[in-house]
Structures are given as structure tokens and as C-alpha cells.
Coordinates of C-alpha atoms in Angstrom, one line a residue:
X897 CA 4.0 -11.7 -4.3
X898 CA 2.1 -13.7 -1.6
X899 CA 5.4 -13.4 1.1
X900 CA 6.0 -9.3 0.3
X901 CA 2.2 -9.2 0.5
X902 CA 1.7 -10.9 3.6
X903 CA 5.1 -10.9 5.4
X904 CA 4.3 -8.6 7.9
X905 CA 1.0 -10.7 8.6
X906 CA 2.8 -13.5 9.1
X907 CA 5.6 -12.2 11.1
X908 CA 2.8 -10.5 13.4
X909 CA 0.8 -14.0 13.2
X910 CA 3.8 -15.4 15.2
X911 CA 4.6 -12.8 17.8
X912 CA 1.1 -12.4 18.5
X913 CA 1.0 -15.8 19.6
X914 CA 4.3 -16.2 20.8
X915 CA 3.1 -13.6 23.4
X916 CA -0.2 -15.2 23.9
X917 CA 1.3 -18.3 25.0
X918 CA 4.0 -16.7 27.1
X919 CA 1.5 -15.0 29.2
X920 CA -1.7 -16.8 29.1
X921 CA 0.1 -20.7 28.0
X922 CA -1.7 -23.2 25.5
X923 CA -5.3 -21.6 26.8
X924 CA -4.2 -18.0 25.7
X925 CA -2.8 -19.4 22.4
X926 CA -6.1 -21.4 21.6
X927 CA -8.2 -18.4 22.6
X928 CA -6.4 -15.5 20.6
X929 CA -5.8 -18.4 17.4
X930 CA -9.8 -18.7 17.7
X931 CA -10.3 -14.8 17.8
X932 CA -8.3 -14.2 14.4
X933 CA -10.4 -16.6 12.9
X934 CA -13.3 -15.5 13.7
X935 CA -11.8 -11.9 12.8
X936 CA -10.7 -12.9 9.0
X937 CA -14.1 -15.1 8.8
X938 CA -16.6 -12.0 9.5
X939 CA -14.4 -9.4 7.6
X940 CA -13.4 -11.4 4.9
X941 CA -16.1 -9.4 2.3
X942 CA -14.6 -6.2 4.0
X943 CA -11.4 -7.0 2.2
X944 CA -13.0 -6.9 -0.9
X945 CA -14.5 -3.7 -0.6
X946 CA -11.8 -1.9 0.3
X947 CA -10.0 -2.8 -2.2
X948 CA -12.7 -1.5 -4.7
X949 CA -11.8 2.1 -3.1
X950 CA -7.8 1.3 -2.4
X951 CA -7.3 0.4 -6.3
X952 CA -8.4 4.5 -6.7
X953 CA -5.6 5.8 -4.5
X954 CA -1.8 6.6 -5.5
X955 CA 0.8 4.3 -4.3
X956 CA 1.5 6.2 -1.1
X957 CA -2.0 6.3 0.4
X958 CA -2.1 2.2 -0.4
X959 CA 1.2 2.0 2.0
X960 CA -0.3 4.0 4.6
X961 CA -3.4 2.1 4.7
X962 CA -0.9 -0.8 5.3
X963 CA 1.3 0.6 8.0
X964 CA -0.8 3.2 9.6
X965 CA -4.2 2.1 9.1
X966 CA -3.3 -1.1 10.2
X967 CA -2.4 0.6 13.7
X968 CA -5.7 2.5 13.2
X969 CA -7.6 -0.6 13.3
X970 CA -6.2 -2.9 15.8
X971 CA -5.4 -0.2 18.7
X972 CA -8.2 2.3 17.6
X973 CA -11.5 0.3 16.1
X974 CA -10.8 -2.6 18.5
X975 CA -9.2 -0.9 21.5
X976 CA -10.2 2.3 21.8
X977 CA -13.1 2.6 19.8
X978 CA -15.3 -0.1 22.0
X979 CA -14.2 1.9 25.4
X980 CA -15.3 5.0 24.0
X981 CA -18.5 3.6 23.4
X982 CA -19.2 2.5 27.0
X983 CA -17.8 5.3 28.2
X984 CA -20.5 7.7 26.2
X985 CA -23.3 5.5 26.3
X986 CA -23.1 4.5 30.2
X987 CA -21.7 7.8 30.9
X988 CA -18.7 5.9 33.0
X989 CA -15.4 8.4 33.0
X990 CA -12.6 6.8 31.0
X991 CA -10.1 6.3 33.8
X992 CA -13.2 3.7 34.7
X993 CA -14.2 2.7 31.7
X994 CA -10.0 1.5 31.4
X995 CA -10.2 0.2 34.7
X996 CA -13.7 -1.7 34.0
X997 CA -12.2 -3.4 31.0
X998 CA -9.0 -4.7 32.1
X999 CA -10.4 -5.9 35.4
X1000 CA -12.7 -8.8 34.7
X1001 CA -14.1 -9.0 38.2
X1002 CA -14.8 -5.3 38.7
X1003 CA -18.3 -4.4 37.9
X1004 CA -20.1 -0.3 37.6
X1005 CA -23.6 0.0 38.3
X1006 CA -23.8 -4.0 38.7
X1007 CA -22.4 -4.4 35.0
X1008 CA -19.1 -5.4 33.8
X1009 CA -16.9 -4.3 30.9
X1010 CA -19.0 -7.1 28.6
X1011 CA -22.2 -5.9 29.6
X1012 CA -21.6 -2.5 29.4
X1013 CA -20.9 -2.9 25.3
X1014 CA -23.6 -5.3 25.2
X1015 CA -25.7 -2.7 26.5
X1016 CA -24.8 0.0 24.1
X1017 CA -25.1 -2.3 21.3
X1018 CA -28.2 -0.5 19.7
X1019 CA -26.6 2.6 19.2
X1020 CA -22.9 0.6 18.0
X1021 CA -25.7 -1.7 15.3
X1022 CA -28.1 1.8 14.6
X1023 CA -24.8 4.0 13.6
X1024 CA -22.6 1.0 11.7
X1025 CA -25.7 -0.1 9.5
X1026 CA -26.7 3.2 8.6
X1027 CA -23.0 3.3 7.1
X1028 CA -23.2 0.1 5.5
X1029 CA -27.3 0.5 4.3
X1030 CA -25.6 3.9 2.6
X1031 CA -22.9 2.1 0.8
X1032 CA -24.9 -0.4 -0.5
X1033 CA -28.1 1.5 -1.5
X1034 CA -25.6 4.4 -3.3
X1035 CA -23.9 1.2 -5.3
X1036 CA -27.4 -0.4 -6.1
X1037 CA -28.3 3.0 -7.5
X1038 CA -25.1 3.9 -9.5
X1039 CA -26.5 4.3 -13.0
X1040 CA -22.8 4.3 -14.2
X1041 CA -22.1 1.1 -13.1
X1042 CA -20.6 -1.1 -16.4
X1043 CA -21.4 -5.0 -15.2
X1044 CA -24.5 -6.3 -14.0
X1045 CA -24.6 -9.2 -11.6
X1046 CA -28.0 -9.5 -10.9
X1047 CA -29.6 -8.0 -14.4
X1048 CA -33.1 -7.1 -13.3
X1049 CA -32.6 -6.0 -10.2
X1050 CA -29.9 -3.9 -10.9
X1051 CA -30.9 -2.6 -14.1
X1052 CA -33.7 -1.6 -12.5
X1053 CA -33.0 0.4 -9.5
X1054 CA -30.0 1.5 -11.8
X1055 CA -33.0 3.5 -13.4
X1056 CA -33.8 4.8 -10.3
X1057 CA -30.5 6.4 -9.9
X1058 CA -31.1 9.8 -11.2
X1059 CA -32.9 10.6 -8.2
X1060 CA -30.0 11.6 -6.0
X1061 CA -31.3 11.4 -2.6
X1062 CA -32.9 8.5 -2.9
X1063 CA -30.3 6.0 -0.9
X1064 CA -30.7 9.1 1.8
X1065 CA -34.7 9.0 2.0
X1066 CA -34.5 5.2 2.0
X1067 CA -32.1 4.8 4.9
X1068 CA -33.7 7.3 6.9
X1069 CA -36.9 5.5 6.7
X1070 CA -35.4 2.3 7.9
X1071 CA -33.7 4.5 10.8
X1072 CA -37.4 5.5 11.8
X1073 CA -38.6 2.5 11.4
X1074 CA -36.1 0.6 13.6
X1075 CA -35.8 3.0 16.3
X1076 CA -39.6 3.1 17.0
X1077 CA -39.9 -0.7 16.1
X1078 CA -36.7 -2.7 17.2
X1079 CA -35.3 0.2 20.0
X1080 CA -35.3 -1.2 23.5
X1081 CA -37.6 1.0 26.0
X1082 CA -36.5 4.3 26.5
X1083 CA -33.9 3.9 24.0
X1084 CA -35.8 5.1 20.6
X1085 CA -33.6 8.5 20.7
X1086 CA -30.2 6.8 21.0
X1087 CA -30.9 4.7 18.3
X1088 CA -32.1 8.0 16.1
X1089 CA -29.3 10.1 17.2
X1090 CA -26.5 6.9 16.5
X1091 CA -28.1 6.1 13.1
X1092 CA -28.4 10.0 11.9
X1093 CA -24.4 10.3 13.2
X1094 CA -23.6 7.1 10.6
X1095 CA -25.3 8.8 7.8
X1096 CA -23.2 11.8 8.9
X1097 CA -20.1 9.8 8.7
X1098 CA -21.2 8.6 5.5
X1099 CA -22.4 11.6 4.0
X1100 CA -19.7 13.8 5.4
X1101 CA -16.3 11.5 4.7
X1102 CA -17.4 10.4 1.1
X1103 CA -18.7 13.2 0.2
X1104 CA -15.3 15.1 1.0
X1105 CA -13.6 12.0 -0.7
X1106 CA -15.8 13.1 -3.9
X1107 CA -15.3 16.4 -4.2
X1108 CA -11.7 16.4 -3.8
X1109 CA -11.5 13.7 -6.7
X1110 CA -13.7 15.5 -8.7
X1111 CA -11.9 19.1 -8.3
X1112 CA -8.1 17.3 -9.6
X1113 CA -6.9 15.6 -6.7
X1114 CA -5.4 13.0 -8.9
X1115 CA -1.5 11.2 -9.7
X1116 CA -1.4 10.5 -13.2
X1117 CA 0.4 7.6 -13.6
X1118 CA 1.7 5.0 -16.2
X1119 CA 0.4 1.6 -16.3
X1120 CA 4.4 0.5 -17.0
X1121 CA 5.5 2.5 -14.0
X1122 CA 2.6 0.6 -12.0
X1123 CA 3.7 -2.6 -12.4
X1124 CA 7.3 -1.3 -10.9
X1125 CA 5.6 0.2 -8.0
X1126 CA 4.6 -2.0 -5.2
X1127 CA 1.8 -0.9 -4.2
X1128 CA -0.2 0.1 -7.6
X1129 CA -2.5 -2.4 -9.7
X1130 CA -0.6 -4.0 -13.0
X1131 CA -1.9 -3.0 -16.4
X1132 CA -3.5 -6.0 -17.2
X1133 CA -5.6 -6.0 -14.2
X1134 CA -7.3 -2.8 -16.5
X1135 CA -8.1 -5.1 -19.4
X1136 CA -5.7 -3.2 -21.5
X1137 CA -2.3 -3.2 -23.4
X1138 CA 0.7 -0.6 -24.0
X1139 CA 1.5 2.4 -21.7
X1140 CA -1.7 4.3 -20.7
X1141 CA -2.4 6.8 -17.8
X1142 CA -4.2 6.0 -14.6
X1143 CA -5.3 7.9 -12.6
X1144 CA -5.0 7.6 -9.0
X1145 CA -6.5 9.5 -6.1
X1146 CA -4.1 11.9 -4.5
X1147 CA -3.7 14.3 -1.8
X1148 CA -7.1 15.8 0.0
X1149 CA -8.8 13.3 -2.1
X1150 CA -6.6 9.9 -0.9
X1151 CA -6.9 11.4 2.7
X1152 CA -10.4 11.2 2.9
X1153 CA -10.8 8.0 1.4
X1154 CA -8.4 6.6 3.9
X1155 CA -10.5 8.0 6.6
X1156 CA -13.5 6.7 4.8
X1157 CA -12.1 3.1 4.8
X1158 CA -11.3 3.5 8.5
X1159 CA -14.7 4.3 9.7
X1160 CA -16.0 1.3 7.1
X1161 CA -13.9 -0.8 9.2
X1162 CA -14.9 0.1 12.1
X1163 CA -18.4 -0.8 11.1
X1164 CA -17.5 -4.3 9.6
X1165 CA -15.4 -4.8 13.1
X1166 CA -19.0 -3.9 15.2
X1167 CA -19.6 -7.7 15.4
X1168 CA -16.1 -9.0 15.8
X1169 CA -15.5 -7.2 19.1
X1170 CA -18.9 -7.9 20.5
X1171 CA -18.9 -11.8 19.3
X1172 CA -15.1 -12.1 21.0
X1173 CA -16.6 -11.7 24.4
X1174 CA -19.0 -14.0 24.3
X1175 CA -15.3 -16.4 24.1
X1176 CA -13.0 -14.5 26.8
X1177 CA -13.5 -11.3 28.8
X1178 CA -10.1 -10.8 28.2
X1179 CA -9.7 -7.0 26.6
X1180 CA -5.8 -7.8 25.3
X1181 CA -6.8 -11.2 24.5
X1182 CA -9.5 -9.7 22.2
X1183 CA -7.1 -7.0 20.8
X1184 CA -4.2 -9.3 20.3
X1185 CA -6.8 -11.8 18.7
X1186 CA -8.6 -9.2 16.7
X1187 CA -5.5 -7.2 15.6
X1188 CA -4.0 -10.7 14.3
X1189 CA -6.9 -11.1 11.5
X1190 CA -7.2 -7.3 11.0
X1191 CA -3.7 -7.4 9.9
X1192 CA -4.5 -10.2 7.1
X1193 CA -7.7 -8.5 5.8
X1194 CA -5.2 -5.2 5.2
X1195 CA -2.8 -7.5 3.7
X1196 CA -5.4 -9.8 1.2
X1197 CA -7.0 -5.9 0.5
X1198 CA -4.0 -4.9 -1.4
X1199 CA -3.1 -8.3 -2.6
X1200 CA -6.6 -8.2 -4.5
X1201 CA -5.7 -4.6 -5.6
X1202 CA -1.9 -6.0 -6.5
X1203 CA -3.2 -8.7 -8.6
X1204 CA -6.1 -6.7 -10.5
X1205 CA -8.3 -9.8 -8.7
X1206 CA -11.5 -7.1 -9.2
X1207 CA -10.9 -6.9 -12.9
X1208 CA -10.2 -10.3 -13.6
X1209 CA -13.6 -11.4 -11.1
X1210 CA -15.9 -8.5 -11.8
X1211 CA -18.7 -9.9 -10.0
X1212 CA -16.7 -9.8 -6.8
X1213 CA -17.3 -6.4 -6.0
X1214 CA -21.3 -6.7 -6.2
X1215 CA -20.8 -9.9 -4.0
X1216 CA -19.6 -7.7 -1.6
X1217 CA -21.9 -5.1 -1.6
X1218 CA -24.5 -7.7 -1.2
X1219 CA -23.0 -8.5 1.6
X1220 CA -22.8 -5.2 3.3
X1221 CA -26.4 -4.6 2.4
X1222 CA -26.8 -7.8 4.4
X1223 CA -24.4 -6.9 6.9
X1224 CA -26.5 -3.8 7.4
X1225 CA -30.2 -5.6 7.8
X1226 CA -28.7 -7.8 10.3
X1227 CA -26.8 -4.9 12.2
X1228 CA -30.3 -3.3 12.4
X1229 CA -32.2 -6.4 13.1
X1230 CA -30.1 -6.9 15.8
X1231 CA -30.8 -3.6 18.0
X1232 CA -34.0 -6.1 19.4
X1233 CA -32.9 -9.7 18.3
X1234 CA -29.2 -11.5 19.0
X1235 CA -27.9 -12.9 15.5
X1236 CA -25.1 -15.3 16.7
X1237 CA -21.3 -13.9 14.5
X1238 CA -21.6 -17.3 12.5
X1239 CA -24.5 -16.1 10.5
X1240 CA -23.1 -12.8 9.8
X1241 CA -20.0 -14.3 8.4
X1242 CA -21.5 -17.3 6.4
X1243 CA -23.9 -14.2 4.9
X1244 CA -20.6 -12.2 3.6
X1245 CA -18.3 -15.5 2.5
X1246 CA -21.5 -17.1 0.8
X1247 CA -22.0 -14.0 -1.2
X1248 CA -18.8 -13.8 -1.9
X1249 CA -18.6 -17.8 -3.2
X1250 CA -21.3 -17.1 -5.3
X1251 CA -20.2 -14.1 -7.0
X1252 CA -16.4 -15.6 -7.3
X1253 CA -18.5 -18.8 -9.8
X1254 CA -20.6 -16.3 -11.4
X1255 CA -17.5 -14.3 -12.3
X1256 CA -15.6 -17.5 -13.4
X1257 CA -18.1 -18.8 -15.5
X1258 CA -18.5 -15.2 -17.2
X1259 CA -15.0 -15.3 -18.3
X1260 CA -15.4 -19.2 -19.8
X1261 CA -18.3 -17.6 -21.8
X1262 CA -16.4 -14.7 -23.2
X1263 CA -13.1 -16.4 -23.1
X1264 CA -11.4 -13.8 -20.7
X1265 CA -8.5 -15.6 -18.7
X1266 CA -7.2 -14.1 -15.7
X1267 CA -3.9 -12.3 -15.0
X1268 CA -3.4 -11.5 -18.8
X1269 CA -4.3 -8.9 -21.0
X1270 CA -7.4 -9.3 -23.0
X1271 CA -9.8 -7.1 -24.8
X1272 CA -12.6 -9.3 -24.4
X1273 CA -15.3 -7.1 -22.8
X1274 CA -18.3 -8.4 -24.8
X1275 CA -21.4 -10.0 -22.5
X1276 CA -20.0 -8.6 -19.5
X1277 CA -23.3 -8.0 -17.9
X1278 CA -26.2 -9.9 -17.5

């Protein structure tokens, strides 16, 4: 399971810095080993939520978020994406913004590549926390949700579910509130207009994603022919025994959750690509680098869906959404105030420590053990 799972990460691990070491020598290697690190490190929580939303899609879509979305990631969230950015917010054409970022000496307007993205980092933390503040505020107020990790809390803004807009009214608040408190000078309306486009994103690809589910989008699928499938969670990762049907988001629906977890991504990789230049200005040092540890968090998202590791540690999932909730406050926070990378990822791996014991010690109590079969669903919340 581990080599078919992580094969390709591996065999990309060593040409990655095979290449690194050819062109750049033992610095190059040390610098792009350092990157993917630092990549896995800050996205590891990522991982987990997407496999929350990959576990919902047909075995297809799962392979294409492995082959394609991996491409997706490394050449267009951490390539593309970033040069974009500078190009809109300094309003540089992109023959220069190319030109800029590959030549570490040439500067535009007294500014190089670096602190061009540095520059438009409000608008890159305003538009990726908005996303993130979205996804966690619509899980903290799902009143459908079956395990509890943090009873009170969650039971009680579980209540507060029914009021639909809510997560909407909150996050807009906290957009007003940062771009008139936190903005730079001069920069209150780029921080409203990159904050309302995140909710946008939100809004626009899950609520596409939803409706498609919702209106039959679905594969119908045997847990049996599951476990023969690659790609599609074992039975026992459901808790249950004997051939029942899943179902398994297809079509329209699957599409839009792939785009979904792409633009998630690029809001977990925000701090990845800015933190990499504070090690080398290097653009293809920071892709190669970047695109190394993207390439494992695809490949340990489906091996948690693979496994049924979500069933088995139900608390993970709300570890991770704790996180991104985190992830979100700092991303705002940080439109006024540096937060160094090491915080943001000891935030999302503590969270996700914490909920991996809690979820242990709930199955000692109720006697579940993981990777088999088991009815056992009594105390599962707190």
C-alpha cells in the first residue's frame, strides 16, 4: 500500500534532487531538500482535509486529483499562481513579471520578484483566509455533524446552525474589520475586494459542488468492488460489514469538488511560497522544492482515504478544521503583522497531534480497533 501510494512521490523525491544537485551542486540539494520540508510541514493538516472531501468522489476523480491535480499544484499554485499575483497587484505585464522572477538581480520600480509578492501579500492573506474562515465556520455550524470533539463548543454553535447565513455574516464582519484595522495605508480596498473574491470562490465552487451532489451526480458503488478498486475507501473504513452501496460523487458534482480542492490548496500553499523566499530567491528552486512536498501531501491525501484513516480517527477531521480556522486568523492577522511559517505549521501539526490522542483514546473506551470492521459506535461524541 505505502510503495503504490507513494511511488510516484518517491520516484519524483529523487529526480527532483538529482536535478537540483546537477544544476545548483550540494547547495541546490540542501536548499530544495529544506523547501519540501517546510512544504509537507505547513500543509500537512491540508492532507487531511482533503481527504475528508476526496473520500466523497468516484474512483476516477481520486486519480485525477493524483495525476492532474498534482500538475495543478506544483506548476499552477506555485508557479503560476504567485506571478499572477504580482503581475495584478503591481500592475507589471507578464513578460516582466517572468522576467522579474527568474532574474534575481533585476529589480521594477526599485523592487524585486521577492518584494513584489511580499508586497501583495494582504490581498494573497485577505482572499486565502476568507476561504479557509468559510470552511471552518460552515463545519463549526453543521448541525448534521455525528461526532463531537470539543462537546460544548460544538454542540453549541451546532445549534446555531439553522441560521444559514451565518458563516457568511461572520466572515464578512472579520473582512471589514481587518481591512479597516490591519490594511496597510491606501490599501483598505484591496484587502475588501481580495477577501469578497475568496468568499466568492468559496461560495461559488462549493456551492456548485453541492448542488450537483444533491441533484444525482452520484456512482453507486459496492463496498466489495471498493476494496478492488485502487482508488476507493475499503468497507471497513465505513464501520460496516457485507456488500453495501456507497455512494460516490460523480460527474458535474466530482468536477467541482476537484476545482474546490484546488483553490483550497492554493490557499494552504499562500505561506509556503512566501516563507521559501525568505530561504532562496530562486523561482525553480522554490517550484522544484515546493512541488517535491506537494506531491507527498496528494500522495498521504489518498492514502488516508485508502486506508479509511478518517473513520478509524474520527477526531482527525475536526483537528483539521481547527487548524484551518487557525490557518485563517493568522492569514488575516498577518495583512499588518509578519507570523514567521514555523508557527503556522506547529499550529496545524499540534492540532492535528491532539486530535490523533483524543481519537485513540475514544476507541480504547469504546473498544473500536482500527482497520477492522466493528459496529461499535456507542460514546462517539463528547
Amino acid at each position: 500500500m505505502v510503495i503504490r501510494t507513494f511511488g510516484w512521490s518517491f520516484a519524483v523525491t529523487a529526480v527532483g534532487l538529482a536535478v537540483a544537485a546537477y544544476f545548483w551542486g550540494a547547495t541546490g540539494f540542501g536548499i530544495v531538500l529544506i523547501l519540501s520540508i517546510l512544504e509537507i510541514s505547513l500543509s500537512f493538516d491540508n492532507a487531511v482535509v482533503n481527504a475528508t472531501i476526496l473520500k466523497k468522489m468516484n474512483v476516477f476523480w481520486q486519480k485525477m486529483f493524483l495525476t492532474v491535480g498534482i500538475l495543478i499544484a506544483v506548476f499552477g499554485m506555485r508557479l503560476v499562481f504567485p506571478l499572477l499575483i504580482v503581475s495584478l497587484t503591481a500592475g507589471i505585464g507578464p513578460v516582466d513579471v517572468v522576467d522579474l522572477a527568474f532574474n534575481d538581480s533585476k529589480t521594477i520600480d526599485g523592487m524585486t520578484y521577492a518584494q513584489h509578492l511580499d508586497e501583495a501579500h494582504p490581498a494573497i492573506a485577505a482572499f486565502g483566509g476568507l476561504f479557509l474562515l468559510m470552511i471552518f465556520l460552515d463545519f463549526m455550524f453543521d448541525d448534521e455533524r455525528e461526532h463531537k470533539w470539543v462537546g460544548p463548543l460544538e454542540r453549541f454553535t451546532a445549534k446555531l446552525g439553522s441560521f444559514d447565513v451565518l458563516s457568511t455574516l461572520i466572515a464578512l464582519v472579520a473582512l471589514v474589520v481587518s481591512a479597516q484595522t490591519l490594511a496597510p495605508a491606501h490599501k483598505e480596498g484591496t484587502v475588501m475586494v481580495a477577501g469578497v473574491l475568496g468568499l466568492i470562490a468559496y461560495l461559488g465552487v462549493g456551492g456548485l459542488s453541492d448542488f450537483f451532489e444533491t441533484h444525482g451526480e452520484l456512482a453507486h458503488i459496492d463496498d466489495e468492488d471498493e476494496d478492488a478498486e485502487e482508488g476507493a475507501a475499503p468497507a471497513k473504513a465505513e464501520g460496516r460489514s457485507g456488500a453495501k452501496t456507497a455512494q460516490l460523487a460523480a460527474g458535474k458534482a466530482a468536477f467541482f469538488m476537484f476545482l474546490y480542492l484546488e483553490v483550497l490548496d492554493a490557499s494552504f500553499s499562500f505561506d509556503g511560497v512566501v516563507g521559501a523566499f525568505a530561504i532562496t530567491q530562486d523561482l525553480l528552486m522554490i517550484t522544484l522544492g515546493l512541488g517535491i512536498g506537494a506531491m507527498y501531501i496528494r500522495s498521504l491525501t489518498v492514502y488516508l482515504v485508502r486506508q479509511g484513516t478518517l473513520d478509524d480517527y474520527v477526531y482527525l477531521e475536526h483537528g483539521a478544521m481547527y487548524a484551518i480556522g487557525a490557518l485563517a486568523t493568522i492569514l488575516l492577522v498577518s495583512i499588518k503583522w509578519e507570523i514567521h511559517e514555523v508557527i503556522t505549521g506547529l499550529v496545524g501539526v499540534g492540532f492535528i497531534g491532539i486530535a490523533l490522542i483524543s481519537s485513540i483514546m475514544r476507541n480504547k473506551r469504546i473498544g473500536h480497533v482500527p482497520g477492522q470492521n466493528s459496529e461499535a459506535k456507542a460514546g462517539a461524541g463528547v
